[in-house]
Amino acid sequence: MFNLEIVTPIRALDEGQVGYVRCPGLDGSFGIMANHQEGIFALSVGEIKLTRNGKDEFLATGGGFAEIMGHTVKLLVESVEKSSEIDEKRAEKSLDRARNRKSEQDPELNEVRIEASLTRALNRLRVSKR
């Protein structure tokens, strides 16, 4: 078991003791268990899975960093939402808006930002169903 803290620019979650965390890395997902190698790892938009007392919990993240030091893991992320907190209808509307922006072909719109918005919306919707 190790202590998990999740920090965003607007809130901090002290998740307490967990046995396992799976994070979305830049090159694919990676797992963290007690006594993991220390370091700082980049996170992408995706799903965080944490296991506590044999039960799995799922969170959507907007990317950031995982800092592993001793018996503490800190996830410093742009955003985080527990699957139970995600409003599925709102997530679907965000996905529709992102798809509409992508199909508009407006030269004023930034293609990279549109793709990022689409990725975040898809992730939130997927995690909301967990």
Short mmCIF file of N, CA and C in Angstrom, two decimals:
data_model
loop_
_atom_site.label_atom_id
_atom_site.label_comp_id
_atom_site.label_asym_id
_atom_site.label_seq_id
_atom_site.Cartn_x
_atom_site.Cartn_y
_atom_site.Cartn_z
N MET A 1 0.84 -1.18 0.00
CA MET A 1 0.00 0.00 0.00
C MET A 1 0.89 1.25 0.00
N PHE A 2 0.39 2.30 -0.62
CA PHE A 2 1.09 3.57 -0.64
C PHE A 2 0.06 4.69 -0.65
N ASN A 3 0.50 5.89 -0.33
CA ASN A 3 -0.39 7.04 -0.27
C ASN A 3 -0.51 7.68 -1.66
N LEU A 4 -1.73 8.00 -2.08
CA LEU A 4 -1.98 8.63 -3.37
C LEU A 4 -2.59 10.00 -3.16
N GLU A 5 -1.98 11.01 -3.76
CA GLU A 5 -2.52 12.36 -3.77
C GLU A 5 -2.70 12.78 -5.22
N ILE A 6 -3.83 13.42 -5.51
CA ILE A 6 -4.10 13.92 -6.86
C ILE A 6 -4.33 15.42 -6.74
N VAL A 7 -3.53 16.20 -7.47
CA VAL A 7 -3.59 17.66 -7.36
C VAL A 7 -3.86 18.26 -8.74
N THR A 8 -4.86 19.16 -8.79
CA THR A 8 -5.16 19.92 -10.00
C THR A 8 -5.01 21.40 -9.65
N PRO A 9 -5.08 22.28 -10.63
CA PRO A 9 -5.00 23.72 -10.32
C PRO A 9 -6.14 24.21 -9.42
N ILE A 10 -7.27 23.48 -9.38
CA ILE A 10 -8.39 23.98 -8.58
C ILE A 10 -8.78 23.11 -7.39
N ARG A 11 -8.23 21.90 -7.28
CA ARG A 11 -8.55 21.08 -6.12
C ARG A 11 -7.50 20.01 -5.89
N ALA A 12 -7.50 19.50 -4.67
CA ALA A 12 -6.60 18.41 -4.31
C ALA A 12 -7.43 17.28 -3.73
N LEU A 13 -7.14 16.06 -4.16
CA LEU A 13 -7.81 14.88 -3.64
C LEU A 13 -6.78 14.04 -2.90
N ASP A 14 -7.03 13.77 -1.64
CA ASP A 14 -6.17 12.86 -0.90
C ASP A 14 -6.88 11.52 -0.91
N GLU A 15 -6.46 10.66 -1.80
CA GLU A 15 -7.13 9.37 -1.98
C GLU A 15 -6.73 8.37 -0.90
N GLY A 16 -5.74 8.71 -0.07
CA GLY A 16 -5.34 7.81 1.01
C GLY A 16 -4.52 6.63 0.51
N GLN A 17 -4.63 5.54 1.21
CA GLN A 17 -3.84 4.35 0.90
C GLN A 17 -4.49 3.54 -0.23
N VAL A 18 -3.70 3.22 -1.24
CA VAL A 18 -4.15 2.39 -2.35
C VAL A 18 -3.11 1.31 -2.60
N GLY A 19 -3.52 0.26 -3.27
CA GLY A 19 -2.60 -0.83 -3.57
C GLY A 19 -2.03 -0.79 -4.97
N TYR A 20 -2.74 -0.10 -5.87
CA TYR A 20 -2.32 -0.08 -7.27
C TYR A 20 -2.94 1.13 -7.96
N VAL A 21 -2.17 1.73 -8.87
CA VAL A 21 -2.67 2.80 -9.73
C VAL A 21 -2.18 2.54 -11.15
N ARG A 22 -3.10 2.62 -12.12
CA ARG A 22 -2.71 2.55 -13.53
C ARG A 22 -2.94 3.93 -14.12
N CYS A 23 -1.89 4.46 -14.75
CA CYS A 23 -1.93 5.82 -15.29
C CYS A 23 -1.74 5.80 -16.80
N PRO A 24 -2.31 6.80 -17.50
CA PRO A 24 -2.11 6.90 -18.94
C PRO A 24 -0.80 7.63 -19.25
N GLY A 25 0.22 6.90 -19.62
CA GLY A 25 1.50 7.51 -19.97
C GLY A 25 1.53 7.95 -21.42
N LEU A 26 2.56 8.68 -21.79
CA LEU A 26 2.67 9.15 -23.17
C LEU A 26 2.87 8.00 -24.15
N ASP A 27 3.50 6.91 -23.68
CA ASP A 27 3.76 5.76 -24.55
C ASP A 27 2.89 4.56 -24.18
N GLY A 28 1.77 4.81 -23.53
CA GLY A 28 0.88 3.74 -23.09
C GLY A 28 0.72 3.76 -21.58
N SER A 29 -0.20 2.97 -21.10
CA SER A 29 -0.48 2.94 -19.66
C SER A 29 0.65 2.27 -18.90
N PHE A 30 0.82 2.69 -17.64
CA PHE A 30 1.79 2.04 -16.76
C PHE A 30 1.19 1.92 -15.37
N GLY A 31 1.60 0.87 -14.67
CA GLY A 31 1.09 0.62 -13.33
C GLY A 31 2.09 1.00 -12.26
N ILE A 32 1.54 1.38 -11.11
CA ILE A 32 2.37 1.75 -9.96
C ILE A 32 1.90 0.92 -8.78
N MET A 33 2.85 0.26 -8.13
CA MET A 33 2.57 -0.49 -6.91
C MET A 33 3.54 0.00 -5.84
N ALA A 34 3.36 -0.49 -4.62
CA ALA A 34 4.26 -0.12 -3.53
C ALA A 34 5.70 -0.43 -3.93
N ASN A 35 6.61 0.40 -3.51
CA ASN A 35 8.05 0.25 -3.77
C ASN A 35 8.41 0.41 -5.25
N HIS A 36 7.61 1.14 -5.99
CA HIS A 36 7.89 1.42 -7.40
C HIS A 36 9.14 2.29 -7.48
N GLN A 37 9.83 2.21 -8.59
CA GLN A 37 10.99 3.06 -8.82
C GLN A 37 10.58 4.53 -8.72
N GLU A 38 11.37 5.31 -8.01
CA GLU A 38 11.07 6.73 -7.87
C GLU A 38 11.31 7.46 -9.19
N GLY A 39 10.59 8.54 -9.39
CA GLY A 39 10.79 9.33 -10.60
C GLY A 39 9.59 10.19 -10.91
N ILE A 40 9.71 10.90 -12.01
CA ILE A 40 8.62 11.74 -12.51
C ILE A 40 8.30 11.26 -13.92
N PHE A 41 7.03 11.01 -14.15
CA PHE A 41 6.59 10.44 -15.42
C PHE A 41 5.48 11.31 -16.01
N ALA A 42 5.52 11.53 -17.32
CA ALA A 42 4.51 12.34 -18.00
C ALA A 42 3.23 11.51 -18.20
N LEU A 43 2.10 12.18 -18.03
CA LEU A 43 0.80 11.56 -18.23
C LEU A 43 0.08 12.21 -19.40
N SER A 44 -0.69 11.42 -20.12
CA SER A 44 -1.49 11.96 -21.21
C SER A 44 -2.97 11.95 -20.79
N VAL A 45 -3.82 12.45 -21.66
CA VAL A 45 -5.26 12.38 -21.42
C VAL A 45 -5.63 10.91 -21.38
N GLY A 46 -6.42 10.52 -20.39
CA GLY A 46 -6.82 9.12 -20.31
C GLY A 46 -7.47 8.77 -19.01
N GLU A 47 -7.49 7.48 -18.75
CA GLU A 47 -8.16 6.93 -17.58
C GLU A 47 -7.15 6.53 -16.51
N ILE A 48 -7.43 6.93 -15.28
CA ILE A 48 -6.65 6.49 -14.13
C ILE A 48 -7.49 5.42 -13.43
N LYS A 49 -6.88 4.29 -13.16
CA LYS A 49 -7.55 3.23 -12.41
C LYS A 49 -6.81 3.09 -11.09
N LEU A 50 -7.55 3.13 -9.99
CA LEU A 50 -6.90 2.88 -8.71
C LEU A 50 -7.62 1.74 -8.01
N THR A 51 -6.85 0.91 -7.32
CA THR A 51 -7.40 -0.23 -6.61
C THR A 51 -7.14 -0.04 -5.13
N ARG A 52 -8.25 -0.10 -4.38
CA ARG A 52 -8.17 0.07 -2.93
C ARG A 52 -9.03 -1.03 -2.31
N ASN A 53 -8.43 -1.81 -1.43
CA ASN A 53 -9.15 -2.89 -0.74
C ASN A 53 -9.89 -3.80 -1.72
N GLY A 54 -9.24 -4.11 -2.84
CA GLY A 54 -9.81 -5.02 -3.82
C GLY A 54 -10.87 -4.42 -4.73
N LYS A 55 -11.17 -3.13 -4.57
CA LYS A 55 -12.19 -2.48 -5.40
C LYS A 55 -11.53 -1.47 -6.33
N ASP A 56 -11.98 -1.47 -7.59
CA ASP A 56 -11.43 -0.55 -8.59
C ASP A 56 -12.25 0.73 -8.67
N GLU A 57 -11.55 1.85 -8.83
CA GLU A 57 -12.18 3.15 -9.06
C GLU A 57 -11.54 3.73 -10.31
N PHE A 58 -12.32 4.50 -11.07
CA PHE A 58 -11.84 5.06 -12.33
C PHE A 58 -12.02 6.57 -12.33
N LEU A 59 -11.00 7.25 -12.89
CA LEU A 59 -11.02 8.70 -12.98
C LEU A 59 -10.58 9.12 -14.38
N ALA A 60 -11.11 10.22 -14.86
CA ALA A 60 -10.69 10.80 -16.14
C ALA A 60 -9.70 11.92 -15.84
N THR A 61 -8.60 11.95 -16.59
CA THR A 61 -7.62 13.01 -16.40
C THR A 61 -7.30 13.70 -17.71
N GLY A 62 -6.89 14.95 -17.59
CA GLY A 62 -6.51 15.74 -18.75
C GLY A 62 -5.01 15.74 -18.99
N GLY A 63 -4.28 14.85 -18.32
CA GLY A 63 -2.83 14.77 -18.49
C GLY A 63 -2.10 15.54 -17.41
N GLY A 64 -0.80 15.33 -17.33
CA GLY A 64 0.03 15.99 -16.32
C GLY A 64 1.27 15.18 -16.03
N PHE A 65 1.56 14.99 -14.73
CA PHE A 65 2.76 14.27 -14.31
C PHE A 65 2.45 13.39 -13.11
N ALA A 66 3.17 12.28 -13.00
CA ALA A 66 3.13 11.42 -11.82
C ALA A 66 4.49 11.54 -11.14
N GLU A 67 4.47 11.88 -9.86
CA GLU A 67 5.70 11.99 -9.08
C GLU A 67 5.68 10.86 -8.05
N ILE A 68 6.66 9.97 -8.14
CA ILE A 68 6.73 8.83 -7.24
C ILE A 68 7.94 9.00 -6.33
N MET A 69 7.66 9.11 -5.02
CA MET A 69 8.73 9.30 -4.04
C MET A 69 8.41 8.48 -2.80
N GLY A 70 9.24 7.48 -2.53
CA GLY A 70 9.03 6.65 -1.35
C GLY A 70 7.68 5.96 -1.39
N HIS A 71 6.90 6.16 -0.33
CA HIS A 71 5.58 5.53 -0.23
C HIS A 71 4.46 6.50 -0.60
N THR A 72 4.80 7.51 -1.41
CA THR A 72 3.80 8.50 -1.83
C THR A 72 3.85 8.68 -3.35
N VAL A 73 2.67 8.71 -3.95
CA VAL A 73 2.54 9.02 -5.37
C VAL A 73 1.67 10.26 -5.47
N LYS A 74 2.18 11.28 -6.16
CA LYS A 74 1.40 12.49 -6.41
C LYS A 74 1.14 12.57 -7.91
N LEU A 75 -0.12 12.72 -8.25
CA LEU A 75 -0.49 12.95 -9.64
C LEU A 75 -0.82 14.42 -9.78
N LEU A 76 0.01 15.14 -10.51
CA LEU A 76 -0.16 16.57 -10.74
C LEU A 76 -0.77 16.71 -12.13
N VAL A 77 -2.08 16.94 -12.18
CA VAL A 77 -2.80 16.85 -13.45
C VAL A 77 -3.59 18.11 -13.75
N GLU A 78 -3.85 18.32 -15.04
CA GLU A 78 -4.63 19.49 -15.47
C GLU A 78 -6.06 19.42 -14.96
N SER A 79 -6.63 18.22 -14.98
CA SER A 79 -8.00 18.02 -14.51
C SER A 79 -8.16 16.57 -14.09
N VAL A 80 -9.13 16.34 -13.21
CA VAL A 80 -9.46 14.97 -12.81
C VAL A 80 -10.92 14.93 -12.39
N GLU A 81 -11.60 13.86 -12.81
CA GLU A 81 -13.00 13.65 -12.43
C GLU A 81 -13.19 12.17 -12.15
N LYS A 82 -13.78 11.87 -11.01
CA LYS A 82 -14.15 10.49 -10.72
C LYS A 82 -15.28 10.09 -11.66
N SER A 83 -15.34 8.82 -12.02
CA SER A 83 -16.38 8.38 -12.96
C SER A 83 -17.77 8.73 -12.45
N SER A 84 -17.96 8.67 -11.14
CA SER A 84 -19.26 8.98 -10.55
C SER A 84 -19.60 10.46 -10.60
N GLU A 85 -18.60 11.32 -10.81
CA GLU A 85 -18.82 12.77 -10.86
C GLU A 85 -19.14 13.28 -12.27
N ILE A 86 -18.87 12.47 -13.27
CA ILE A 86 -19.03 12.91 -14.65
C ILE A 86 -20.50 12.86 -15.06
N ASP A 87 -21.01 13.99 -15.51
CA ASP A 87 -22.37 14.08 -16.03
C ASP A 87 -22.33 13.57 -17.47
N GLU A 88 -22.90 12.40 -17.69
CA GLU A 88 -22.82 11.76 -19.00
C GLU A 88 -23.44 12.61 -20.11
N LYS A 89 -24.56 13.26 -19.84
CA LYS A 89 -25.20 14.10 -20.86
C LYS A 89 -24.32 15.29 -21.21
N ARG A 90 -23.70 15.90 -20.21
CA ARG A 90 -22.79 17.02 -20.46
C ARG A 90 -21.57 16.55 -21.26
N ALA A 91 -21.07 15.36 -20.94
CA ALA A 91 -19.93 14.81 -21.68
C ALA A 91 -20.31 14.56 -23.14
N GLU A 92 -21.52 14.07 -23.37
CA GLU A 92 -21.98 13.84 -24.75
C GLU A 92 -22.10 15.15 -25.51
N LYS A 93 -22.60 16.20 -24.84
CA LYS A 93 -22.70 17.51 -25.49
C LYS A 93 -21.33 18.06 -25.84
N SER A 94 -20.36 17.87 -24.95
CA SER A 94 -18.98 18.32 -25.23
C SER A 94 -18.42 17.59 -26.44
N LEU A 95 -18.69 16.30 -26.52
CA LEU A 95 -18.23 15.50 -27.65
C LEU A 95 -18.88 15.99 -28.94
N ASP A 96 -20.18 16.26 -28.91
CA ASP A 96 -20.88 16.78 -30.10
C ASP A 96 -20.29 18.12 -30.55
N ARG A 97 -20.03 19.02 -29.58
CA ARG A 97 -19.43 20.32 -29.92
C ARG A 97 -18.07 20.14 -30.57
N ALA A 98 -17.25 19.24 -30.01
CA ALA A 98 -15.91 19.01 -30.56
C ALA A 98 -16.01 18.44 -31.97
N ARG A 99 -16.92 17.52 -32.18
CA ARG A 99 -17.10 16.94 -33.53
C ARG A 99 -17.58 17.99 -34.53
N ASN A 100 -18.49 18.85 -34.09
CA ASN A 100 -18.99 19.92 -34.96
C ASN A 100 -17.87 20.88 -35.35
N ARG A 101 -17.05 21.26 -34.36
CA ARG A 101 -15.93 22.16 -34.66
C ARG A 101 -14.97 21.53 -35.66
N LYS A 102 -14.74 20.23 -35.49
CA LYS A 102 -13.82 19.54 -36.39
C LYS A 102 -14.37 19.51 -37.82
N SER A 103 -15.67 19.34 -37.96
CA SER A 103 -16.26 19.24 -39.30
C SER A 103 -16.45 20.60 -39.97
N GLU A 104 -16.35 21.70 -39.21
CA GLU A 104 -16.58 23.03 -39.78
C GLU A 104 -15.50 23.47 -40.77
N GLN A 105 -14.30 22.97 -40.63
CA GLN A 105 -13.20 23.35 -41.53
C GLN A 105 -12.94 24.85 -41.53
N ASP A 106 -13.15 25.49 -40.41
CA ASP A 106 -12.93 26.93 -40.27
C ASP A 106 -11.43 27.20 -40.10
N PRO A 107 -10.81 28.00 -40.99
CA PRO A 107 -9.37 28.25 -40.89
C PRO A 107 -8.99 29.01 -39.61
N GLU A 108 -9.96 29.64 -38.96
CA GLU A 108 -9.71 30.36 -37.71
C GLU A 108 -9.51 29.40 -36.54
N LEU A 109 -10.03 28.19 -36.67
CA LEU A 109 -9.95 27.22 -35.58
C LEU A 109 -8.62 26.48 -35.61
N ASN A 110 -8.04 26.28 -34.45
CA ASN A 110 -6.77 25.59 -34.31
C ASN A 110 -7.02 24.07 -34.30
N GLU A 111 -6.48 23.38 -35.29
CA GLU A 111 -6.70 21.94 -35.45
C GLU A 111 -6.20 21.15 -34.23
N VAL A 112 -5.08 21.54 -33.67
CA VAL A 112 -4.52 20.84 -32.51
C VAL A 112 -5.45 20.96 -31.31
N ARG A 113 -5.97 22.16 -31.08
CA ARG A 113 -6.89 22.37 -29.96
C ARG A 113 -8.20 21.61 -30.16
N ILE A 114 -8.66 21.54 -31.39
CA ILE A 114 -9.89 20.79 -31.68
C ILE A 114 -9.67 19.31 -31.39
N GLU A 115 -8.55 18.75 -31.84
CA GLU A 115 -8.24 17.34 -31.58
C GLU A 115 -8.11 17.07 -30.09
N ALA A 116 -7.47 17.98 -29.35
CA ALA A 116 -7.32 17.82 -27.90
C ALA A 116 -8.69 17.84 -27.22
N SER A 117 -9.55 18.73 -27.66
CA SER A 117 -10.90 18.82 -27.12
C SER A 117 -11.69 17.54 -27.39
N LEU A 118 -11.55 17.02 -28.58
CA LEU A 118 -12.22 15.78 -28.96
C LEU A 118 -11.71 14.61 -28.11
N THR A 119 -10.41 14.53 -27.92
CA THR A 119 -9.80 13.47 -27.11
C THR A 119 -10.29 13.53 -25.67
N ARG A 120 -10.31 14.72 -25.08
CA ARG A 120 -10.79 14.88 -23.70
C ARG A 120 -12.26 14.49 -23.57
N ALA A 121 -13.07 14.92 -24.53
CA ALA A 121 -14.50 14.61 -24.48
C ALA A 121 -14.75 13.10 -24.59
N LEU A 122 -14.05 12.45 -25.51
CA LEU A 122 -14.18 10.99 -25.66
C LEU A 122 -13.76 10.28 -24.38
N ASN A 123 -12.67 10.74 -23.77
CA ASN A 123 -12.17 10.13 -22.54
C ASN A 123 -13.18 10.27 -21.41
N ARG A 124 -13.73 11.48 -21.23
CA ARG A 124 -14.70 11.71 -20.16
C ARG A 124 -15.93 10.82 -20.34
N LEU A 125 -16.39 10.70 -21.57
CA LEU A 125 -17.56 9.88 -21.84
C LEU A 125 -17.27 8.40 -21.56
N ARG A 126 -16.11 7.94 -21.98
CA ARG A 126 -15.72 6.53 -21.75
C ARG A 126 -15.62 6.23 -20.25
N VAL A 127 -14.97 7.12 -19.50
CA VAL A 127 -14.79 6.91 -18.06
C VAL A 127 -16.12 7.01 -17.32
N SER A 128 -17.03 7.85 -17.80
CA SER A 128 -18.33 8.00 -17.13
C SER A 128 -19.11 6.69 -17.12
N LYS A 129 -18.83 5.81 -18.05
CA LYS A 129 -19.55 4.55 -18.16
C LYS A 129 -18.92 3.44 -17.31
N ARG A 130 -17.84 3.73 -16.61
CA ARG A 130 -17.14 2.72 -15.79
C ARG A 130 -17.80 2.55 -14.45
#
